[in-house]
Structure formats: structure tokens, C-alpha cells
Coordinates of C-alpha atoms in Angstrom, one line a residue:
X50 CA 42.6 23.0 43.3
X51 CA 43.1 26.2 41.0
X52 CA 41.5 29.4 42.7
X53 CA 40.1 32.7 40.9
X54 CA 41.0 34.4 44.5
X55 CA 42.2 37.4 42.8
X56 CA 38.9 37.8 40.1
X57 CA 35.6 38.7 42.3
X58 CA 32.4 38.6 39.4
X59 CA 29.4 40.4 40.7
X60 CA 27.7 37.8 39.6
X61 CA 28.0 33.7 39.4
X62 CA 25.0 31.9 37.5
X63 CA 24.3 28.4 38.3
X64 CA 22.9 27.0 35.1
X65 CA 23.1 27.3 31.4
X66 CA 19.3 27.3 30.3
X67 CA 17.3 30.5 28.9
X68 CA 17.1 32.0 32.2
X69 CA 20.9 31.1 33.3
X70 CA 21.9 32.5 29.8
X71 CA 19.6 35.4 29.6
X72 CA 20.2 37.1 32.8
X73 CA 24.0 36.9 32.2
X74 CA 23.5 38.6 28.9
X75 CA 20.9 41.2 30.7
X76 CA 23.5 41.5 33.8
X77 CA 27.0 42.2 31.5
X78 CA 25.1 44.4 29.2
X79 CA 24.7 46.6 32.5
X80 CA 27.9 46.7 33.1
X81 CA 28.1 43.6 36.0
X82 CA 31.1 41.2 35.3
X83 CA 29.7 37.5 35.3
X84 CA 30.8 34.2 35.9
X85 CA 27.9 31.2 34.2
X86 CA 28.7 27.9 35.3
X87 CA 26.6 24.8 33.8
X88 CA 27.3 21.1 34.6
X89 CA 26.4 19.6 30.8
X90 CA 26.2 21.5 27.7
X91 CA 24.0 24.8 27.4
X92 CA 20.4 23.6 26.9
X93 CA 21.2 20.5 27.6
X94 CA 18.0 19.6 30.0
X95 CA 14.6 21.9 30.1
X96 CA 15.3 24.5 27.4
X97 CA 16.1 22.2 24.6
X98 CA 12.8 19.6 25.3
X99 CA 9.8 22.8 24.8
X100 CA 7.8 22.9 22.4
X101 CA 9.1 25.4 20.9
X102 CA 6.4 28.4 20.7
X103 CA 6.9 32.1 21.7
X104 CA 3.2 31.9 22.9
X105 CA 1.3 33.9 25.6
X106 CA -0.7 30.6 27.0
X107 CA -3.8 30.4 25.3
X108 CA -5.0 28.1 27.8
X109 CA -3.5 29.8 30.7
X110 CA -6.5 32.3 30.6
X111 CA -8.4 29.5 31.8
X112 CA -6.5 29.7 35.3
X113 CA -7.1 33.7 35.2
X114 CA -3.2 34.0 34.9
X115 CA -3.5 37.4 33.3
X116 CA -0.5 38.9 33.8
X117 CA 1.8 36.0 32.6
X118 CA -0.7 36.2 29.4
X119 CA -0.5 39.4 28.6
X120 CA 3.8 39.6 29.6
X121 CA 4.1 36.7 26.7
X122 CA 1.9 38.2 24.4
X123 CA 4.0 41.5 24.8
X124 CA 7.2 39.3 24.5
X125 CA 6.4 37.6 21.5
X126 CA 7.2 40.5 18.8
X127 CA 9.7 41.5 20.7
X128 CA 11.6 38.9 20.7
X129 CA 10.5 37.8 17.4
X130 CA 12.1 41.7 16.2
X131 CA 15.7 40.3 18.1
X132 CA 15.8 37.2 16.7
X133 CA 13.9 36.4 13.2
X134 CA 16.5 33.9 11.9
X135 CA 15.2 31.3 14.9
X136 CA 11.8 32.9 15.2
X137 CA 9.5 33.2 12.9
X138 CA 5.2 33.6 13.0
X139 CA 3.3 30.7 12.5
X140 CA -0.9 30.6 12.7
X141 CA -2.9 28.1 14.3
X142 CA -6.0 26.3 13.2
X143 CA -8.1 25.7 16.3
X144 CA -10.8 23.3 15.5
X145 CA -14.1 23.5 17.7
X146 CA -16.2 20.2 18.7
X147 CA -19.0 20.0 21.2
X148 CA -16.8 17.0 23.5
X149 CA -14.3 19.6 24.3
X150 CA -13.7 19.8 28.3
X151 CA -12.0 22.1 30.8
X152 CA -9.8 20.6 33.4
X153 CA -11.9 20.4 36.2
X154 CA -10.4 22.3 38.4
X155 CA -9.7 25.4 36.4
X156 CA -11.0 28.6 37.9
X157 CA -13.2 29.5 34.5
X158 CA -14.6 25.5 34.9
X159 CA -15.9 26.2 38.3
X160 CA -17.3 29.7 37.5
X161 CA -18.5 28.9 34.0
X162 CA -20.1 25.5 35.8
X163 CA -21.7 28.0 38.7
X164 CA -23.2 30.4 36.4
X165 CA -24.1 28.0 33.9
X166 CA -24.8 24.6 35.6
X167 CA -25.5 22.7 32.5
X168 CA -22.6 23.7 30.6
X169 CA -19.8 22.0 33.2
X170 CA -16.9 20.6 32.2
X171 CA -18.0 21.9 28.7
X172 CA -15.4 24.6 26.9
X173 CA -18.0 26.5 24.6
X174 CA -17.9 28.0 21.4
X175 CA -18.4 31.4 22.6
X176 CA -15.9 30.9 25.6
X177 CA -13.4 30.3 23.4
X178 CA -14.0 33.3 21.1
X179 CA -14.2 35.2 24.0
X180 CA -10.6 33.9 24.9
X181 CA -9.0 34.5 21.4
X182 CA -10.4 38.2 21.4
X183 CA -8.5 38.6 24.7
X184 CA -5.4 36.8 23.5
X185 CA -5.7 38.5 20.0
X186 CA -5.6 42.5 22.3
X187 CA -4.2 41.9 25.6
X188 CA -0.5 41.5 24.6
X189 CA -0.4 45.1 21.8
X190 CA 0.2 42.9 19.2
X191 CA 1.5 44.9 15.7
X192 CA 3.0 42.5 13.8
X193 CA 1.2 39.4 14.0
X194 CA -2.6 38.9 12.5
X195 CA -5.5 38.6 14.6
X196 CA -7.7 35.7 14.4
X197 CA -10.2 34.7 11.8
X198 CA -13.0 32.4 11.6
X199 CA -13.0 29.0 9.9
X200 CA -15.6 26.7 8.0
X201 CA -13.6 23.6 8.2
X202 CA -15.7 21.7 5.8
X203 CA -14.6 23.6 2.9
X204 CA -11.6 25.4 4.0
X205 CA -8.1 23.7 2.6
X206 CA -7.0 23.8 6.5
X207 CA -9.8 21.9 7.2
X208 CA -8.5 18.3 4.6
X209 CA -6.0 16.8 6.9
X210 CA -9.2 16.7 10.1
X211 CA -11.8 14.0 10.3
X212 CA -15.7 15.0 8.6
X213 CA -17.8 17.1 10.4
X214 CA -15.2 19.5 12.0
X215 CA -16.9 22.7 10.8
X216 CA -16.2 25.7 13.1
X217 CA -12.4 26.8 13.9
X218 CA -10.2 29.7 14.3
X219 CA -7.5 30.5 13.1
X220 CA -4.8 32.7 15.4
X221 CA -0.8 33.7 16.0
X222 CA 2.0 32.7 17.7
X223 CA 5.9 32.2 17.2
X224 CA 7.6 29.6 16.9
X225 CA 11.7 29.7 18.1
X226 CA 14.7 27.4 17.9
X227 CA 14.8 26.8 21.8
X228 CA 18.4 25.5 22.1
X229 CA 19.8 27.7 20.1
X230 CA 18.0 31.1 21.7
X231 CA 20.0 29.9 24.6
X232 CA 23.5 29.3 22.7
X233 CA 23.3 32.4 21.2
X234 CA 22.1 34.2 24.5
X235 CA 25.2 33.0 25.9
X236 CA 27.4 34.0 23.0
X237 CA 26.4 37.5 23.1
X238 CA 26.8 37.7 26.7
X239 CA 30.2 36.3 25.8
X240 CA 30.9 38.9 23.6
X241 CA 30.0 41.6 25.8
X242 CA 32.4 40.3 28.7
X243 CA 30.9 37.1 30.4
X244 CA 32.7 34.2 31.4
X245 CA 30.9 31.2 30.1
X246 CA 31.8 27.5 31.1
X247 CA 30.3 24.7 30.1
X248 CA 30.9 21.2 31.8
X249 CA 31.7 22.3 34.8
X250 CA 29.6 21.7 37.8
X251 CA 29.0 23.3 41.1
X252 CA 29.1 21.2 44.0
X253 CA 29.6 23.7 47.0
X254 CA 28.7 27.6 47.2
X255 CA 29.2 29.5 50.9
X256 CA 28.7 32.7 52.3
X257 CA 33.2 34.0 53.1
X258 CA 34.0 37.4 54.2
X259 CA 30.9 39.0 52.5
X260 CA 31.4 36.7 49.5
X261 CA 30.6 34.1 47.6
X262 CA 32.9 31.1 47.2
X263 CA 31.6 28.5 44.9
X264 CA 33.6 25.3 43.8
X265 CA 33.1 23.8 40.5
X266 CA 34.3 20.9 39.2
X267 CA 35.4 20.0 35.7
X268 CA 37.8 17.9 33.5
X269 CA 40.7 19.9 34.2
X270 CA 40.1 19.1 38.0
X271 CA 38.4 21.4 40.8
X272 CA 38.5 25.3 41.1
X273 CA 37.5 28.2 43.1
X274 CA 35.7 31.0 42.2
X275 CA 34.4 34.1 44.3
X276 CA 31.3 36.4 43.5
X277 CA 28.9 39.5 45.2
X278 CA 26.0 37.5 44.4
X279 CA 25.0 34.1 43.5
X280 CA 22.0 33.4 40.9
X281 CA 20.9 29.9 41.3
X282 CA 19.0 29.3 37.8
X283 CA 19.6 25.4 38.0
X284 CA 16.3 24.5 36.6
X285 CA 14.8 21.4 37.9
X286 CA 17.5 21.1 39.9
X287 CA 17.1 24.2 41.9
X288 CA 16.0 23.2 44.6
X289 CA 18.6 20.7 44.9
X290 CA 21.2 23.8 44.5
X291 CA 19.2 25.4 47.9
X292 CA 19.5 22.1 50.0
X293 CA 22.8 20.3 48.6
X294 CA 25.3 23.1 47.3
X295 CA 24.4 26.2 49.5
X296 CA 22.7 23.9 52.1
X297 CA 20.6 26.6 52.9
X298 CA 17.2 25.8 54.7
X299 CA 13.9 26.7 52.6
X300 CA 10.4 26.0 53.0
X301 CA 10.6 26.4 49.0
X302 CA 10.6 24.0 46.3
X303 CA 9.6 22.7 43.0
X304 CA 7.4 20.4 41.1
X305 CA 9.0 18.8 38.4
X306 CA 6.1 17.9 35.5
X307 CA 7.7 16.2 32.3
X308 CA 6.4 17.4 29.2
X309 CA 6.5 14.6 26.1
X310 CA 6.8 15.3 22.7
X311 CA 6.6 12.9 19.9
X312 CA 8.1 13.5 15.9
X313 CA 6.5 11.0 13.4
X314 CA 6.8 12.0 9.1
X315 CA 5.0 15.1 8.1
X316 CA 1.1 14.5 8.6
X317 CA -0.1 17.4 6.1
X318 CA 1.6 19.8 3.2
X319 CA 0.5 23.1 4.4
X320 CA 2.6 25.3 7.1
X321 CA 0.0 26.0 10.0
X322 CA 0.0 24.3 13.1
X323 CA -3.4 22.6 15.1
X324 CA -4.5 23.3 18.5
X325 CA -6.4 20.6 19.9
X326 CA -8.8 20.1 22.4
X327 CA -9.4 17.2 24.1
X328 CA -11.9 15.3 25.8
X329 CA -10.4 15.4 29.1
X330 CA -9.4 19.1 29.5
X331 CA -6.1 19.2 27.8
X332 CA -4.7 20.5 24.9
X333 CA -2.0 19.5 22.7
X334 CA -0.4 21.3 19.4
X335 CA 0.6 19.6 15.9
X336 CA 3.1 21.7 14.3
X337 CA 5.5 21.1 11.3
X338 CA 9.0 20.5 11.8
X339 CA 12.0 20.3 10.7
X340 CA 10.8 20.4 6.9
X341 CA 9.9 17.1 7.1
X342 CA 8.5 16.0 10.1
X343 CA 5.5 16.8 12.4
X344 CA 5.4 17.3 16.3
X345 CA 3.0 16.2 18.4
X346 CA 2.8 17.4 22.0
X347 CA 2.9 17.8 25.1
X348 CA 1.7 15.7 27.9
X349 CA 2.0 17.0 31.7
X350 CA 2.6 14.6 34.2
X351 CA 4.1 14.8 37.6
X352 CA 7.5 13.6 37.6
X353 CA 9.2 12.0 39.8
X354 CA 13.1 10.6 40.0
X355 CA 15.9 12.5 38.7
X356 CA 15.2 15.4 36.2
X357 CA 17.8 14.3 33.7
X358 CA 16.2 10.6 33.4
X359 CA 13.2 12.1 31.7
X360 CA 12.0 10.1 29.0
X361 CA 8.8 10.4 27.0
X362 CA 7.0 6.3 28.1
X363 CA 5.2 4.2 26.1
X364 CA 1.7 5.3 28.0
X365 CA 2.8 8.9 26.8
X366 CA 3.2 8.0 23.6
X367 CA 0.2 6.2 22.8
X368 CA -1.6 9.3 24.5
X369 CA -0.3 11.8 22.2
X370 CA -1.0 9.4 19.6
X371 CA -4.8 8.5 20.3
X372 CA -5.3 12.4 21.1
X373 CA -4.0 13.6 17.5
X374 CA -6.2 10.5 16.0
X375 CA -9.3 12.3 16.9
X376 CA -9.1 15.1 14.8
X377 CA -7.0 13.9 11.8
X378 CA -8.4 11.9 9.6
X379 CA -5.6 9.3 9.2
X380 CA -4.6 8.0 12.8
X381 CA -1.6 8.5 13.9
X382 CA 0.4 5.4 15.4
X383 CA 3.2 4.4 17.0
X384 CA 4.8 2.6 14.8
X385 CA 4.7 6.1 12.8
X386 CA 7.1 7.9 15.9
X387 CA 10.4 8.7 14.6
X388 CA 11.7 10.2 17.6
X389 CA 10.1 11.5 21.3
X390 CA 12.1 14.0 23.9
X391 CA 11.1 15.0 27.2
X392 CA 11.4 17.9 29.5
X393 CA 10.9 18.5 33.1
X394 CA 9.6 21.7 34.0
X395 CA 10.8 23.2 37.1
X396 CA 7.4 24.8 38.1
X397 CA 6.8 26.7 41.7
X398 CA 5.2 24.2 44.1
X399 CA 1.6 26.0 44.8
X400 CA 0.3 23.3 45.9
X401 CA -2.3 23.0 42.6
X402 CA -3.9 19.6 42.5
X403 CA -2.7 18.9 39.2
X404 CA 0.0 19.2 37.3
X405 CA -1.7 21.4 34.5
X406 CA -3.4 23.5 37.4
X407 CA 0.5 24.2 38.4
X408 CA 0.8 27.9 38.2
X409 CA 3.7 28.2 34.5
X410 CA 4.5 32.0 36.2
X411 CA 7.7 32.5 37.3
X412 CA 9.3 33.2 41.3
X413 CA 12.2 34.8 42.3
X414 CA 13.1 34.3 45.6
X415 CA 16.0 36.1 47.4
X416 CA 18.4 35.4 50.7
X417 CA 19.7 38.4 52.0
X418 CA 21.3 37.1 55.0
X419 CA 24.9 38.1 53.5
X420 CA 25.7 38.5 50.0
X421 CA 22.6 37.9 47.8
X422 CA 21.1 34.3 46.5
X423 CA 18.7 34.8 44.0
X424 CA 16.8 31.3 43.6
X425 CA 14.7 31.3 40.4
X426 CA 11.7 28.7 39.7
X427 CA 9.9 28.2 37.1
X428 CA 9.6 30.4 34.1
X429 CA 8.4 29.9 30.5
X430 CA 10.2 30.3 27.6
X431 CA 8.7 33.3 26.3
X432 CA 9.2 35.1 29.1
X433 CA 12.8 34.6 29.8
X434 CA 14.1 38.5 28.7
X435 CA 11.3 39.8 31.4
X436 CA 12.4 37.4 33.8
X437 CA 15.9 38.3 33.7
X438 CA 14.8 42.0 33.7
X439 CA 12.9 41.3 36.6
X440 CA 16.2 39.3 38.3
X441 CA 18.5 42.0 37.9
X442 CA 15.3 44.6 39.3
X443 CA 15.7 42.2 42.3
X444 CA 19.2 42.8 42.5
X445 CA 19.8 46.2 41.7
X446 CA 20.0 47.4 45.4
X447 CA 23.1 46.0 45.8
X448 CA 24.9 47.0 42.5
X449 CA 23.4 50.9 42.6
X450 CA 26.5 51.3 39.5
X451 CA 24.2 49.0 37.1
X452 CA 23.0 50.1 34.3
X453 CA 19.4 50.1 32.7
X454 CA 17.4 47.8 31.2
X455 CA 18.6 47.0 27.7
X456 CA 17.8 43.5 25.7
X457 CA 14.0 44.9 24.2
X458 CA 14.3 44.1 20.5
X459 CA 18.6 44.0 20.7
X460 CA 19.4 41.4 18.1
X461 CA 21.0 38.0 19.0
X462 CA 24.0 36.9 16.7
X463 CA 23.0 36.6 13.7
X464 CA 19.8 38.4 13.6
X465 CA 20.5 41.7 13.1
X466 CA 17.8 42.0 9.7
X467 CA 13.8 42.9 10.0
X468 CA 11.1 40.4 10.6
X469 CA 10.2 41.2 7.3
X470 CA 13.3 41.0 5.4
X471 CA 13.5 37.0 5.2
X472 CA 13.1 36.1 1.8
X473 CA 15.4 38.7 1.0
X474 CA 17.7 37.0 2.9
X475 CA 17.1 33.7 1.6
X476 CA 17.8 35.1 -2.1
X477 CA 21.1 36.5 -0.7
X478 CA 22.1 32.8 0.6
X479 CA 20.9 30.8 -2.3
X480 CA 22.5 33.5 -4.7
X481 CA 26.0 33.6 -3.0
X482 CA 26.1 30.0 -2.6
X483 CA 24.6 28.0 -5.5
X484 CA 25.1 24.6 -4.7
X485 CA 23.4 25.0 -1.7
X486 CA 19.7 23.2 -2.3
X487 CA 16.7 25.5 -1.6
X488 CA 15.8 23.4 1.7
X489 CA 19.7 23.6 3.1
X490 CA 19.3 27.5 2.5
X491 CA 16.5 27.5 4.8
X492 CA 18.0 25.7 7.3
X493 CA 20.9 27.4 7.6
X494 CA 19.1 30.6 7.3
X495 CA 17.0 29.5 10.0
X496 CA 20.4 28.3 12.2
X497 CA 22.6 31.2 11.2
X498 CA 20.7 34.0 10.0
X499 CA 23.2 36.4 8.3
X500 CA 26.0 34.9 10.6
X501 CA 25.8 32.0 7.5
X502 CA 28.6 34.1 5.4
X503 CA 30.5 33.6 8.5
X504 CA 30.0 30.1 8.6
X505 CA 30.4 29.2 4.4
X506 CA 32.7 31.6 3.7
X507 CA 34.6 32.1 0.3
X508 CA 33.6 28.6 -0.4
X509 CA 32.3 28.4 -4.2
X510 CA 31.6 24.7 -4.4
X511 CA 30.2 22.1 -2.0
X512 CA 33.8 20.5 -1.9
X513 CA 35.0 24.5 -0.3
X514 CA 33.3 22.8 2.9
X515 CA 35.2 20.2 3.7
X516 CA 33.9 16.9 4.3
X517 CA 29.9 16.2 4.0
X518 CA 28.6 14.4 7.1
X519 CA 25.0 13.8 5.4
X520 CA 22.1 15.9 5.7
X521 CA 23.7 18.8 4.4
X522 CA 26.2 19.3 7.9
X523 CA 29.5 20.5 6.3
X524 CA 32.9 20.1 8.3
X525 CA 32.9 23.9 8.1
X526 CA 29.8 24.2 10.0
X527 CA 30.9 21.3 12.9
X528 CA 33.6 24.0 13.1
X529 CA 31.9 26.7 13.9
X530 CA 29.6 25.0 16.5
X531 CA 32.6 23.7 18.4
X532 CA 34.7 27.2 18.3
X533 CA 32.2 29.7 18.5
X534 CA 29.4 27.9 20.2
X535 CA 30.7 25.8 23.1
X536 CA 29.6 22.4 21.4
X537 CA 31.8 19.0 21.9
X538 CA 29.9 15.9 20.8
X539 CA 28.0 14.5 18.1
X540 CA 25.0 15.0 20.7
X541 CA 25.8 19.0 21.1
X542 CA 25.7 19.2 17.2
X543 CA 23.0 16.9 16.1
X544 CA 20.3 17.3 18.5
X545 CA 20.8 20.9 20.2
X546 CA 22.7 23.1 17.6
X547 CA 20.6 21.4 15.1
X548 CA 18.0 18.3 14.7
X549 CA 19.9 16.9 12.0
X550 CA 19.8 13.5 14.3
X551 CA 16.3 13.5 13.0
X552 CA 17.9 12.8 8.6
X553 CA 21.1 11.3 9.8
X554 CA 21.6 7.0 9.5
X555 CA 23.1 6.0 12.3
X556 CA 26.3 5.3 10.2
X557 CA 26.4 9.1 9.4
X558 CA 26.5 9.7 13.2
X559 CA 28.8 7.6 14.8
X560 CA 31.5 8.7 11.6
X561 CA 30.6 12.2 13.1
X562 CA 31.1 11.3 16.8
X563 CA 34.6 9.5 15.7
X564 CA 35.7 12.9 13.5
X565 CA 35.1 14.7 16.6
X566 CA 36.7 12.1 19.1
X567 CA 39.9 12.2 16.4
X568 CA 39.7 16.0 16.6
X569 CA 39.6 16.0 20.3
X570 CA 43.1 13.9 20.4
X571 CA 45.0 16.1 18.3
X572 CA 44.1 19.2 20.4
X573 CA 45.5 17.5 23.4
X574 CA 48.4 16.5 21.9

């Protein structure tokens, strides 16, 4: 067993998911040394299987959670300022019909159905409005429009819907490259001094001399390592890190809901996304994706089994399906889904009936009784910069040397240009590189931002590349993802780094995975 006895971190980070990865970039950029230690690949579970939105909850207002509304809505440009390469503003049309229906047991149900006893269970026309003017001014929004009405029935946005949709609105949010906001979290943290490893789990943490001592255990055998304070950001597993690594008693824990998505061909030519209601309460989103594909999602259901077994069922499917049906005008089917992914959320047991009611605000819980643990649970995407402001608030009494907050608006690799300055961009790509197609610019725009001159180089031809693994994934770009960001496998590469699972034959994909097993080889030679 190898031992880091003589290298003490302030820090050590269970878990390499947006919070894991943020807080170490928040924490180093403070002047904290860090140690991040995740079992699989960065992003491998929860924070590559969103949906993909900076959004501030439009539902949420239902359950009165103001202050997790307005923290996203505040987020959302700023984020969107530090990263416009993977972020970018998208509108949504939200359709209105008369069979709309809260959850039942929201708080605005059960006022609304006090006040108003024949309206129950109904979700208004007004209400909603009421909602959007909220959404459209709690959060300071600058850069992003404000909603507009909608006649459906003559609008263009209105086509791809069933007759006799009529009223919507149409409002903002953001949409962001989830797995990759956490790679490049974790490569700037990198940069600025972290230690990052991937593929190495940690099966034992204990309290030694006023330290941490927390063994890992990875390819090359297990090792030692020793820290002030221990972050325990393991996602679903969490509470699994309390009770089996730490073995620490808690009264606290988690309930995992699983959040289905499917990916069938593009259902519509425009570039705005659909919020829809449904009769039951819930709400799902239809967004484009990947250039040629539309999501549809997401279900909540309590889950229950091991978070990394998560897969989208067949019930799930035809749910989402049958749901999107209803407002489009041609159904959507199964036989249409191309691909379906599933996360489990690790949300804060509250106790909520249901698994929508589950509070989606964030807890951070710490052990004193020694050097500090800091168990986080729950969290939402968008949030994940206040939430690792807010960790390191937690922990600032014992590392008085820290510095101050920092990350607001601080570029990620790669997007250090304005929100506005994305065509510009573009032209810059397509121009140095012109036998790039206009829809590979994009994409690697919207991978790399200007970090793609890094990737392509001096290359002048498509040959320059190396070899072509189909889709438009160049050997020189499989060579970037495994030296600069932590990737391995054909998985990694495909499906996290990229979707380009999503245009590749199956052919293309297992030629990649041998390329890379080949690689592998060599190196260990």
C-alpha cells in the first residue's frame, strides 16, 4: 500500500460530479491544496443524465421554494457569462390548455384549491402568468428576454402542436453541456493546483491524530492519503459514504428519484424548446439536441436498488412518449426512441409524499467531532457555483488563511469570449479551418470554445487530423480528451465528452474502443 504520509491536502473530495468538481475548483482558487477522488470517470453517474437546463425551476414556485428560484435565476447569466461555448440561451414555448393539473399535494394546489374551491387541481391561465412574471424578475435577469405572449394558432411556434392550442408563452432559460461543465471544472481546478484522480475509489476514511486518513483503491493497487477536512460529495451514494466508508452514525439520508430521458429524430425545424403540462401535475420539456435529435423528458420516480443500475423502463418510456403525443401533432412512439439515459438524483429525505414534492434545494451538513466532514445532499445543477460557495462558507472557520469568494463569471477553459461574441467565433473556426463542415464547426465550437485551435492545430486539411472515427471525431481530438481531460474509453469519449454515440454505427465504435485498447498497450509497454 503506497502512502501520501508526508502530503496533508486541506481538503479531500469524495466524488467527481458538478459539486465534487466545483468546490475543488472554488476551494484551490482560495488558496486550499486539494485532493478529488472519484471511483468511475468524472460525470460518470448524476451529472451527465440532467437535462441539461441552467433553469431556475419554473415549477418549483409551485412548492413556494423561493429562494432556490431566485439563486438559479441569479445563476443562470452568470454562469452563462463563464462558460458560453457549453451554454447558450434557449426560449421556451409554454403551451396553455384548460386539462392542466397541479400535483396535488403542492402548496399553491392546496391554497389555490382553499381560496378557489372550484378551481382544484386546475393550473390557471392567470396562475401561470403570475408565475412567469415572478420567474421573468425575481432572478435580475440582464441578458436574457422576458416572456411574451403567444397565439398558437397562427404563430410558426405553434405548427409542430395539435389544433386548438391557442394561448402560450414564450420564456428563457439556458441550456449547458452537463458532463462537460464538470470536466472542465475539474481541469481548471487542475490548473490551479488540485490533484484530480479519476478511477480510484474510497473505501475507508477515519478521524487519526486530528486528521483525515482515507484509503483509495485503484488499478495501481491501494494508497493512503491524509487531509484537514473531508468533503463527502458522493452523490447518490452519499449516504453510503456516511454509513460504509466513515461509518459514522446519522439520522440523515437520501432519496434517490431517477429521472428518464428519451432521444428520438428531430420532431420540428425551429430551435425553441416546449414546456408541457400534463394532465396529472407534471411537466416535461422537448428540447432540440444534438443538431439532429430531440429530447424528451424527465420522469421522477422513486428509485430504489443501486444508483448506478439506473435505467430509463419500458413504463418510462411509453410515459414520456404518450405525454409528448398530447401536444404534438404527430405522436411520438417508441419505436421512434433512439436512445434513453437515466439519472438518480440524490435529493434530501424531507419526508415529502412524493417524489416531485421532494424538496430539489440543496443541504450541507457538517461533523465537527474532530477534523471536519462536510456531507453534501442534493443540489441542482444550476446552482452548483453557490453551492460550493456556500461549502467552503461552511468551512471557513477552520482555514481562517482562505481566501474570498472568486468563480462569479471566471471563465472555464475554453470560454474566455462574451455571450455575445459567438458567431464571431464560429467565422473564426470555419475560416481557419475550411474543411471543417458548418455543423462540425458548431460542434466543436460548442465542445471547445476557443480551446478548438488547441485542439486542430496547424492542421490545413482533414487528413492534418489523423485518422477519422466517423461523425466528424478526429484522432486529434480523442487525443486531447484522453491527455487533457482524464478520458479512457470509448464510453468517456462518445457519450460524456461528447454524444457522438448518438451518429456513430456500432462498427465506428467498437474500431474506436480497439484504437484506444491498442493505445493503452503501447503506453504500458
Amino acid at each position: 500500500m503506497s502512502s501520501q504520509a508526508g502530503l496533508v491536502s486541506d481538503l479531500f473530495i469524495i466524488g467527481g460530479g458538478i459539486n465534487g468538481c466545483g468546490i475543488a475548483r472554488d476551494a484551490v482558487g482560495r488558496g486550499l491544496s486539494v485532493t478529488l477522488a472519484e471511483m468511475g470517470d468524472l460525470a460518470q453517474a448524476t451529472s451527465s443524465a440532467s437535462t441539461k437546463l441552467f433553469h431556475g425551476g419554473l415549477r418549483y414556485l409551485e412548492f413556494f421554494e423561493f429562494r432556490l428560484v431566485r439563486e438559479a435565476l441569479e445563476e443562470r447569466e452568470t454562469l452563462l457569462s463563464a462558460m458560453p461555448h457549453i451554454s447558450w440561451p434557449m426560449r421556451f414555448v409554454l403551451p396553455y390548455s384548460p386539462d392542466m393539473r397541479f400535483e396535488s399535494d403542492t402548496p399553491t394546489s392546496r391554497l389555490l384549491g382553499m381560496a378557489m374551491p372550484w378551481m382544484r387541481g386546475r393550473r390557471p391561465g392567470w396562475l401561470i402568468r403570475l408565475g412567469l412574471f415572478l420567474y421573468d424578475n425575481l432572478g435580475g435577469r440582464k441578458i436574457l428576454p422576458g416572456t411574451r405572449r403567444l397565439d398558437l394558432s397562427s404563430d410558426p411556434l405553434g405548427r409542430p402542436l395539435k389544433q386548438g392550442f391557442r394561448l402560450g408563452w414564450e420564456y428563457s432559460d439556458c441550456w449547458v453541456q452537463d458532463a462537460r461543465l464538470v470536466v472542465l471544472n475539474a481541469r481548471d481546478a487542475e490548473a490551479r493546483g488540485a490533484t484530480i484522480l479519476t478511477r480510484r475509489r474510497v473505501t475507508h476514511a477515519e478521524r487519526v491524530d486530528g486528521l483525515w486518513h482515507i484509503t483509495t483503491e485503484g488499478a495501481d493497487g491501494p494508497a493512503v492519503h491524509q487531509a484537514r477536512a473531508l468533503v463527502n460529495a458522493g452523490g447518490p451514494w452519499v449516504e453510503d459514504v456516511i454509513r460504509n466508508v466513515t461509518h459514522i452514525p446519522t439520522t440523515e439520508g437520501v432519496r434517490l428519484v431517477r429521472g428518464s430521458h428519451i432521444v428520438v429524430p428531430k420532431l420540428y425545424d425551429h430551435d425553441r424548446c416546449y414546456f408541457f403540462q400534463g394532465t396529472d401535475g407534471r411537466i416535461i420539456f422537448a428540447i432540440p439536441y444534438e443538431q439532429d435529435f430531440t429530447l424528451i423528458g424527465t420522469t421522477d420516480m422513486d428509485h430504489k436498488g443501486p444508483p448506478g443500475e439506473a435505467r430509463c423502463t419500458d413504463e418510462e418510456r411509453d410515459y414520456l412518449c404518450a405525454f409528448a403525443s398530447r401536444y404534438f401533432a404527430l405522436p411520438v412512439t417508441p419505436a421512434q426512441v433512439v436512445w434513453t439515459y437515466s439519472g438518480v438524483r440524490p435529493l434530501y429525505n424531507d419526508g415529502a409524499k412524493s417524489a416531485t414534492a421532494a424538496t430539489r434545494d440543496y443541504v450541507l451538513s457538517l461533523h465537527e467531532d474532530g477534523p471536519p466532514l462536510l456531507n453534501v445532499f442534493g443540489g441542482k445543477i444550476t446552482t452548483y457555483r453557490r453551492l460550493a460557495e456556500s461549502a467552503l462558507a461552511k468551512l471557513a472557520p477552520h482555514f481562517p488563511h482562505s481566501g474570498a469568494a472568486w468563480t462569479a463569471r471566471v471563465p472555464l477553459p475554453g470560454g474566455d469570449f462574451p455571450v455575445s461574441g459567438v458567431a464571431t467565433l464560429t467565422s473564426r473556426i470555419a475560416a481557419r479551418y475550411p474543411f471543417l463542415t458548418a455543423p462540425q464547426v458548431q460542434r466543436l465550437l460548442r465542445t471547445h470554445g476557443i480551446e478548438v485551435f488547441d485542439v486542430l492545430g496547424n492542421a490545413v486539411s482533414r487528413a492534418d487530423l489523423g485518422r477519422d472515427f466517423g461523425a466528424g471525431l478526429s484522432e486529434a481530438e480523442v487525443n486531447w480528451f484522453l491527455t487533457r481531460e482524464y478520458a479512457r474509453t470509448a464510453e468517456d469519449i462518445l457519450w460524456r465528452r461528447t454524444k457522438l454515440g448518438l451518429k456513430m454505427t456500432s462498427e465506428q465504435i467498437d474500431a474506436l474502443a480497439a484504437w484506444l485498447a491498442g493505445r493503452a498497450a503501447d503506453a504500458a509497454e
